[in-house]
Coordinates of C-alpha atoms and ligand atoms in Angstrom, one line a residue:
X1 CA -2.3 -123.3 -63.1
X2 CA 0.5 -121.0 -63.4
X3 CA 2.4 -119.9 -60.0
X4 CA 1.3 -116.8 -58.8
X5 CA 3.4 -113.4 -58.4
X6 CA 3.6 -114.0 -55.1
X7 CA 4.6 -117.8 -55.2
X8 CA 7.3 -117.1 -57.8
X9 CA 8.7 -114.3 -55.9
X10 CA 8.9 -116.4 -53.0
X11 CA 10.8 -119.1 -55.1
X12 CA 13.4 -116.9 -56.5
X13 CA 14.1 -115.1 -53.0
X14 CA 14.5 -119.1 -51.0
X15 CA 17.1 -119.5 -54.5
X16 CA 19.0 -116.7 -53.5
X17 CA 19.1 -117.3 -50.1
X18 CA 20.4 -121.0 -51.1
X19 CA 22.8 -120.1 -53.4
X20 CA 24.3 -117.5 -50.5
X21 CA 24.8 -120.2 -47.9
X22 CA 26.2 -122.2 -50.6
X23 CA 28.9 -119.6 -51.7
X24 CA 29.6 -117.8 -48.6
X25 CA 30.4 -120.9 -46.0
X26 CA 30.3 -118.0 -43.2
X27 CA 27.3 -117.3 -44.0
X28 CA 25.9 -121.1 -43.5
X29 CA 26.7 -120.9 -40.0
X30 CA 26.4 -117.5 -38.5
X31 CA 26.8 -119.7 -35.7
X32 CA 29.8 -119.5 -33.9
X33 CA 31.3 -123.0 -32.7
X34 CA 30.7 -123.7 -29.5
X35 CA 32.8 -124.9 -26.7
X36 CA 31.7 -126.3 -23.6
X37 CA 34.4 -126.4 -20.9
X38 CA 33.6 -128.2 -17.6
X39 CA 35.2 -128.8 -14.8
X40 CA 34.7 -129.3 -11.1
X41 CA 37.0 -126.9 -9.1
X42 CA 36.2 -123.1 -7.9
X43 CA 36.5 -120.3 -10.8
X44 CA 39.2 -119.0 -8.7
X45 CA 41.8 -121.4 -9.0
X46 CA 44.9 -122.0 -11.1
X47 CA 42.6 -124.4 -13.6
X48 CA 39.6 -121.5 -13.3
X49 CA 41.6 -119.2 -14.4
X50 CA 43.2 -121.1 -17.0
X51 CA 40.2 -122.4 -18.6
X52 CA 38.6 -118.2 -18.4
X53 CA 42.1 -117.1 -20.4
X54 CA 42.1 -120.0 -22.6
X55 CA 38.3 -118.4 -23.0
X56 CA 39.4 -114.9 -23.7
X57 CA 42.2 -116.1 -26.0
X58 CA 40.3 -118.2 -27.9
X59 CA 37.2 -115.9 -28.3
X60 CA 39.8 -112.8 -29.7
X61 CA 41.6 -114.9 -31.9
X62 CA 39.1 -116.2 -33.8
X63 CA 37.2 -113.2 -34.0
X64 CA 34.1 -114.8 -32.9
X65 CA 34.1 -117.9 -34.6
X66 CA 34.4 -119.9 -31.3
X67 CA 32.7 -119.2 -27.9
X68 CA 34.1 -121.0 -24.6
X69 CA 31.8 -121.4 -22.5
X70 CA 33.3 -122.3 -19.1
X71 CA 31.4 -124.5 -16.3
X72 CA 33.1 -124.4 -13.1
X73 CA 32.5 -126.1 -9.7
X74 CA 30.7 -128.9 -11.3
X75 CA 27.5 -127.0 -12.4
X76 CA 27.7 -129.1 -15.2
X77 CA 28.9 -132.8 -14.3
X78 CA 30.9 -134.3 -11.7
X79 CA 33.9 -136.2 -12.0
X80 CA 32.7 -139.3 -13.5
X81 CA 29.8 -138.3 -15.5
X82 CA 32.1 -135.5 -16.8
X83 CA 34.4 -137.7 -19.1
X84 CA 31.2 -140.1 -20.1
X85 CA 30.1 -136.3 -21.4
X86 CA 33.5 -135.7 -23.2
X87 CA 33.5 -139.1 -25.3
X88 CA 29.7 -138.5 -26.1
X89 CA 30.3 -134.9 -27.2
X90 CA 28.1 -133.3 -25.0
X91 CA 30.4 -131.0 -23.5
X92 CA 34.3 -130.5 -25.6
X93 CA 36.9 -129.6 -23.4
X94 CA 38.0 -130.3 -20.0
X95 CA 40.6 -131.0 -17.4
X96 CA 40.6 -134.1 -15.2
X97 CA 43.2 -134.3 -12.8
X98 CA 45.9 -136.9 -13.7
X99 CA 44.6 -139.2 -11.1
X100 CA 41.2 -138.9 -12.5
X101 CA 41.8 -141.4 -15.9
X102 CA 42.1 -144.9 -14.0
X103 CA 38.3 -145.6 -14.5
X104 CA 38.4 -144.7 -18.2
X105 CA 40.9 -147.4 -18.6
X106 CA 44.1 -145.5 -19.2
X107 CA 45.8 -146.5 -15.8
X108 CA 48.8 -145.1 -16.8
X109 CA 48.3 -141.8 -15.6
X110 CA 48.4 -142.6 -11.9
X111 CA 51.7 -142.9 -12.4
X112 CA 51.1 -138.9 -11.0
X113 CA 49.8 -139.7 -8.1
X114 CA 53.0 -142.0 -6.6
X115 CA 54.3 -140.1 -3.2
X116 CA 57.3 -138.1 -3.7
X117 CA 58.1 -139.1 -6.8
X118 CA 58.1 -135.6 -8.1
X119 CA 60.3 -133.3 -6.5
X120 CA 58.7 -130.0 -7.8
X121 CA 57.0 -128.4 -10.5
X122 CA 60.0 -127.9 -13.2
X123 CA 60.7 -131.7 -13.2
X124 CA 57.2 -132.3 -13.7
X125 CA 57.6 -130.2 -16.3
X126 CA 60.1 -131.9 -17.8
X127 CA 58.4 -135.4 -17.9
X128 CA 54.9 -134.1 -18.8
X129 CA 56.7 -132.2 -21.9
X130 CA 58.8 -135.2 -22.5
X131 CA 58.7 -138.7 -23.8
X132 CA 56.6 -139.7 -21.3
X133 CA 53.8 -137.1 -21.1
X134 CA 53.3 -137.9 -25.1
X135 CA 53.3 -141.3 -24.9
X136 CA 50.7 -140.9 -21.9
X137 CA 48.3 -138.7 -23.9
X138 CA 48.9 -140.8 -26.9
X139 CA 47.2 -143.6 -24.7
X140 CA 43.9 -141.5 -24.9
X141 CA 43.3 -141.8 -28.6
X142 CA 42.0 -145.0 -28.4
X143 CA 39.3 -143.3 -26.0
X144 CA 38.4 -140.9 -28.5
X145 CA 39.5 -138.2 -26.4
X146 CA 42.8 -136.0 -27.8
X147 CA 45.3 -134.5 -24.9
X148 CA 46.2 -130.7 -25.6
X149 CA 48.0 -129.7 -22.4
X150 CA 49.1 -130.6 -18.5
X151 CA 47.7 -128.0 -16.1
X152 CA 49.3 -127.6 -12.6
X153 CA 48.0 -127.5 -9.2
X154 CA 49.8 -128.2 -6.8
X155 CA 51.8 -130.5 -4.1
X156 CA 49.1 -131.4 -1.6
X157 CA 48.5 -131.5 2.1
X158 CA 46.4 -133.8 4.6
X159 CA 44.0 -132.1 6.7
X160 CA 41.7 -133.4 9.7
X161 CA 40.3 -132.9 12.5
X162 CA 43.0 -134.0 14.8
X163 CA 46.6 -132.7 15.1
X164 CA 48.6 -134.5 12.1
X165 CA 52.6 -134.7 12.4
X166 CA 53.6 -138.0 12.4
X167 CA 51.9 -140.2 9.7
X168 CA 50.9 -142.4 12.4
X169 CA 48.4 -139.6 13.1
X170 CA 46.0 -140.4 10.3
X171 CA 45.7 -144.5 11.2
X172 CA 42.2 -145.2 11.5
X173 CA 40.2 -142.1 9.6
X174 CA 38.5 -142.1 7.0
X175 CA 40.0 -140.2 4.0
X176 CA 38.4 -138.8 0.7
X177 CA 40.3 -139.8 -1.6
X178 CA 40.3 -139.1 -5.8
X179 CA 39.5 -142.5 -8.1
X180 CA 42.8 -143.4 -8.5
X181 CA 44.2 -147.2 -7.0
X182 CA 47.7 -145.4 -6.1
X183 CA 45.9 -143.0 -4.2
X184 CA 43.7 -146.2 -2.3
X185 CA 47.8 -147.9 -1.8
X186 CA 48.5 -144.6 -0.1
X187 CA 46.0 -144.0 2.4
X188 CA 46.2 -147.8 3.3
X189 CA 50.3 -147.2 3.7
X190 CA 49.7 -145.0 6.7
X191 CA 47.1 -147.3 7.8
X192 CA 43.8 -144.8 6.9
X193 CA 40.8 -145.9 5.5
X194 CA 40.4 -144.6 1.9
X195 CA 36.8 -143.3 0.5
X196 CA 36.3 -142.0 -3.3
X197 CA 33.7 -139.6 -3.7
X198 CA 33.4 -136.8 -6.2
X199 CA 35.0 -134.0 -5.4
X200 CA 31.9 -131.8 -5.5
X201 CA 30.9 -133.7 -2.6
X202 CA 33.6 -133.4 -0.2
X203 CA 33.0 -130.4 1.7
X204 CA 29.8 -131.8 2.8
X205 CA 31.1 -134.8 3.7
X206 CA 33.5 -133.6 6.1
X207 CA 31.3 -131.4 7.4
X208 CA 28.8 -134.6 8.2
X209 CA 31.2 -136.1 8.8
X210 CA 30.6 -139.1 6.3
X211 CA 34.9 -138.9 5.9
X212 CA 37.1 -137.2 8.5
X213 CA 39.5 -135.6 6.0
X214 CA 41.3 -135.5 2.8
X215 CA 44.1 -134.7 0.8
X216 CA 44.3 -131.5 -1.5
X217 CA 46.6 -128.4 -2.9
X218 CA 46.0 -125.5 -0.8
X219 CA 44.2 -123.8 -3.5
X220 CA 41.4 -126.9 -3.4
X221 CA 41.3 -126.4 0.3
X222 CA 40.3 -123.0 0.3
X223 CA 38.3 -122.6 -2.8
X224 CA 36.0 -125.1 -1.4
X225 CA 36.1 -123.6 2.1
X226 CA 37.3 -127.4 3.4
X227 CA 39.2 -125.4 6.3
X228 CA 35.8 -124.1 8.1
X229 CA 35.2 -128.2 8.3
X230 CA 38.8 -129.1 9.5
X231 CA 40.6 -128.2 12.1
X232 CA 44.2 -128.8 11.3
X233 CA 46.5 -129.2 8.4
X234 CA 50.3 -130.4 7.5
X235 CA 52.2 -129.5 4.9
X236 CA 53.4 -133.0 3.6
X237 CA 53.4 -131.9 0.2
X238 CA 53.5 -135.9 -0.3
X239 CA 51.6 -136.1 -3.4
X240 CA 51.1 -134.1 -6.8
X241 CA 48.0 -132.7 -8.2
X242 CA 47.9 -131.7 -12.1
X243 CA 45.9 -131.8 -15.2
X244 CA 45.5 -133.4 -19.0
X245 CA 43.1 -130.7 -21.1
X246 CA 41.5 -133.3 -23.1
X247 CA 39.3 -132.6 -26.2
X248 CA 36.8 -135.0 -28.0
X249 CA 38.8 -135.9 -31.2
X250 CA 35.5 -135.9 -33.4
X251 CA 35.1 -132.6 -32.3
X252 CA 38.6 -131.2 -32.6
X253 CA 39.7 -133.2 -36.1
X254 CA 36.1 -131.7 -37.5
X255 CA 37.3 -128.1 -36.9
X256 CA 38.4 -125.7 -39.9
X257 CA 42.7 -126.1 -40.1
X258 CA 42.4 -122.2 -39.1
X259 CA 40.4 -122.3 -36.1
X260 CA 42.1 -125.2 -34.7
X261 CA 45.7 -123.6 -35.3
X262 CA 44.3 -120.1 -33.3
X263 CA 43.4 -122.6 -30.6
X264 CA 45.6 -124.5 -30.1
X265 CA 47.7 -121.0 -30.0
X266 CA 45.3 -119.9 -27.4
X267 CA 46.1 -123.0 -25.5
X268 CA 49.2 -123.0 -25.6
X269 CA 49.5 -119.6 -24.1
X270 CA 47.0 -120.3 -21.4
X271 CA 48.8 -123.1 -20.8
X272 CA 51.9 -120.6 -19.7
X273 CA 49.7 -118.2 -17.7
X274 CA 48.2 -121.2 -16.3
X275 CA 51.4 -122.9 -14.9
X276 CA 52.5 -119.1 -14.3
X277 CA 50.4 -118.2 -11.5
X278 CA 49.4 -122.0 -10.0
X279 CA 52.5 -122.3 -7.1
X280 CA 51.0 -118.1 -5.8
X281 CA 47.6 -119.4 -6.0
X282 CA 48.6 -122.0 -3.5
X283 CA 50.6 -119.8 -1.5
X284 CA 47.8 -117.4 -1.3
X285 CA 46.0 -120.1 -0.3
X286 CA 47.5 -121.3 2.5
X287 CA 48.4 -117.7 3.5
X288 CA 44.0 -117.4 3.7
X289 CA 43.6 -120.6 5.8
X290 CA 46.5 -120.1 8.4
X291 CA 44.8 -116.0 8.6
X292 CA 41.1 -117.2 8.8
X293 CA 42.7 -118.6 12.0
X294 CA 39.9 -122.4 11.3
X295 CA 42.4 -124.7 10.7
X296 CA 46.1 -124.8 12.2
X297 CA 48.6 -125.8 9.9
X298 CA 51.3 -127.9 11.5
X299 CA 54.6 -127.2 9.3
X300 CA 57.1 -130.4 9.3
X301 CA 60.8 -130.0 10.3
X302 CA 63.0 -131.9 7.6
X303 CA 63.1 -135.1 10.1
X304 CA 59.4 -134.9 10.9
X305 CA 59.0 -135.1 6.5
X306 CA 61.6 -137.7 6.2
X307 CA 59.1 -140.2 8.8
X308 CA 56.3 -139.2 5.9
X309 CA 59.0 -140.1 2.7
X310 CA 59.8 -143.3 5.0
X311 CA 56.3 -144.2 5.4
X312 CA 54.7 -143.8 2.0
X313 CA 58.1 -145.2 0.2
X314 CA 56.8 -148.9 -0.2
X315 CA 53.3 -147.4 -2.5
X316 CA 56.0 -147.2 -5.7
X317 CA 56.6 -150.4 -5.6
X318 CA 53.3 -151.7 -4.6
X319 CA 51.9 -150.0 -7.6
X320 CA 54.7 -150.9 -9.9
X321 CA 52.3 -153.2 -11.9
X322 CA 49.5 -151.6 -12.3
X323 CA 51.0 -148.1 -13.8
X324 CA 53.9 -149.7 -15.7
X325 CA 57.2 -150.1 -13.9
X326 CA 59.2 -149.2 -17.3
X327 CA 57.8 -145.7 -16.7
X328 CA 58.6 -145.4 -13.1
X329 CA 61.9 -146.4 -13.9
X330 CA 62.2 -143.4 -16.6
X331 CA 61.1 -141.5 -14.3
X332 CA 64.2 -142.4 -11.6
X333 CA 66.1 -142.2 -14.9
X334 CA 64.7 -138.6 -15.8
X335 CA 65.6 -138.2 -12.2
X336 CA 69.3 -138.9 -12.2
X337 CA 69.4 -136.9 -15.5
X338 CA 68.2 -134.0 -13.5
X339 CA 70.4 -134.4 -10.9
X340 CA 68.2 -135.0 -8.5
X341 CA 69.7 -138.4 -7.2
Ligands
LMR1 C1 40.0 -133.6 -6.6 O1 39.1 -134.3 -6.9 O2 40.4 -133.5 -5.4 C2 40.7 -132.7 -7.6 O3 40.9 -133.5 -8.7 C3 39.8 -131.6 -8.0 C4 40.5 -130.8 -9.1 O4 40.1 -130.9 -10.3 O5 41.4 -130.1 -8.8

């Protein structure tokens, strides 16, 4: 029985419509490519804001093509869940801290995390943009995951419910702590008792108090109102907190070349604002917490911080082994170079 009018109507419009999506690749996917960007601090941070310009930068130069779509505050995943996400491909962007990558396997990283070991923010800059910062995002490759960028925070500060100024002060309580061993070999240095937990969790816990206090950048401190839940601070600035913006390498390799060239412009630009405005944020910060007039921030003399570089000294070589003493000692080599020793 011959096809009806209808029926070969029908045929000839679907061929068409084929042949369209064929020719025109646009036109196969309308769709614009997607990508998820979670993370687990405040919007109004040095990383929120980063992440929402990579957002508008990535959305204008691509006309469309690509839509961010930023989670902050862990509405998406947590800490941990949130790389198992990445190397799956559920979500395609984010941006652990540096002390963050021990449980993935790339150990490496903690290197970040050694007490005063970084004297500020431009030499950071110059090992994260050097030899060793490639090498170290090299190592994720092998975890599917591709490194784009290092993010700053900030030089943190302990906070509890006691007065703080000597780092005898902190023997005894219980500390939150990220998953990072050189973090665990620091707490234990000034005798405290360390406690991983997510860091979506950590208000609540001080609050209960499950832990007695913790170590952050100002910025983390107030975004997360830690200083209604703890009563004083001190401005150690014993430790460094940054970031890797990692991608899924499926994902990123499988973009068009011109999509992944406007991005990786847009990151590379949001990585300057981002870096730009992370030392006010934390100044703002602590500015907020000292004016709420909830937690007292104690503010070392020089001889009062040289008892905390004293006391947290023996972690570098304690942890020697486990991130990779040949890097350590580029790093006292990167040091002299700088003229820092
Ligand atoms: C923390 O867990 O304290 C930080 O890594 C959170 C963040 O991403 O700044």
């Amino acid at each position: 029985m011959k096809p009806s009018f209808h029926a070969r109507g029908f045929a000839a419009f679907a061929l068409l419509a084929g042949l369209a999506l064929i020719a025109v690749p646009e036109a196969r996917s309308q769709e614009p490519i997607v990508i998820k960007f979670s993370h687990v601090v405040a919007a109004d941070t040095p990383k929120g804001r980063g992440a929402e310009r990579f957002k508008e930068l990535a959305e204008s130069r691509t006309k469309g093509r690509v839509k961010v779509e930023v989670y902050p505050n862990s509405t998406l995943y947590k800490d941990k869940e949130e790389l198992e996400a990445l190397q799956l491909g559920s979500v395609q962007m984010l941006a652990p801290s540096l002390a963050k990558f021990g449980p993935l396997g790339v150990k490496e990283f903690e290197v970040f995390d050694i007490p005063y070991m970084f004297p500020d923010e431009q030499f950071l800059g110059r090992v994260e943009n050097g030899p060793i910062g490639r090498k170290l995002m090299s190592k994720l490759e092998t975890k599917g995951i591709t490194g784009l960028a290092f993010w700053d925070n900030g030089f943190k500060v302990f906070s509890a419910n006691r007065p703080i100024a000597a780092p005898s002060d902190l023997k005894g309580l219980k500390l939150r702590i990220q998953s990072s061993k050189v973090l665990e070999a620091q707490m234990r240095a000034l005798d405290a008792v360390p406690q991983v937990m997510a860091f979506g969790d950590v208000y609540q816990a001080l609050q209960t108090g499950v832990v007695d206090g913790t170590e952050n950048p100002w910025s983390n401190m107030y975004t997360q109102k830690m200083h209604e839940v703890q009563k004083y601070a001190v401005d150690t600035y014993h430790g460094y907190l940054g970031y890797a913006v990692i991608v899924n390498t499926k994902f990123w390799s499988g973009l068009p070349p011109d999509v992944r060239a406007a991005l990786e412009g847009a990151m590379k630009d949001a990585t300057a604002f981002e870096h730009e405005i992370a030392r006010k944020d934390n100044q703002d910060a602590m500015a907020a917490i000292e004016k709420s007039g909830r937690t007292k921030v104690i503010h070392l003399g020089a001889d009062q911080r040289a008892a905390w570089v004293k006391a947290l000294a023996p972690v570098r070589a304690e942890v020697a082994g486990r991130v990779g003493k040949d890097m350590i000692d580029e790093i006292v080599q990167e040091q002299a170079a700088a003229g820092l020793h």
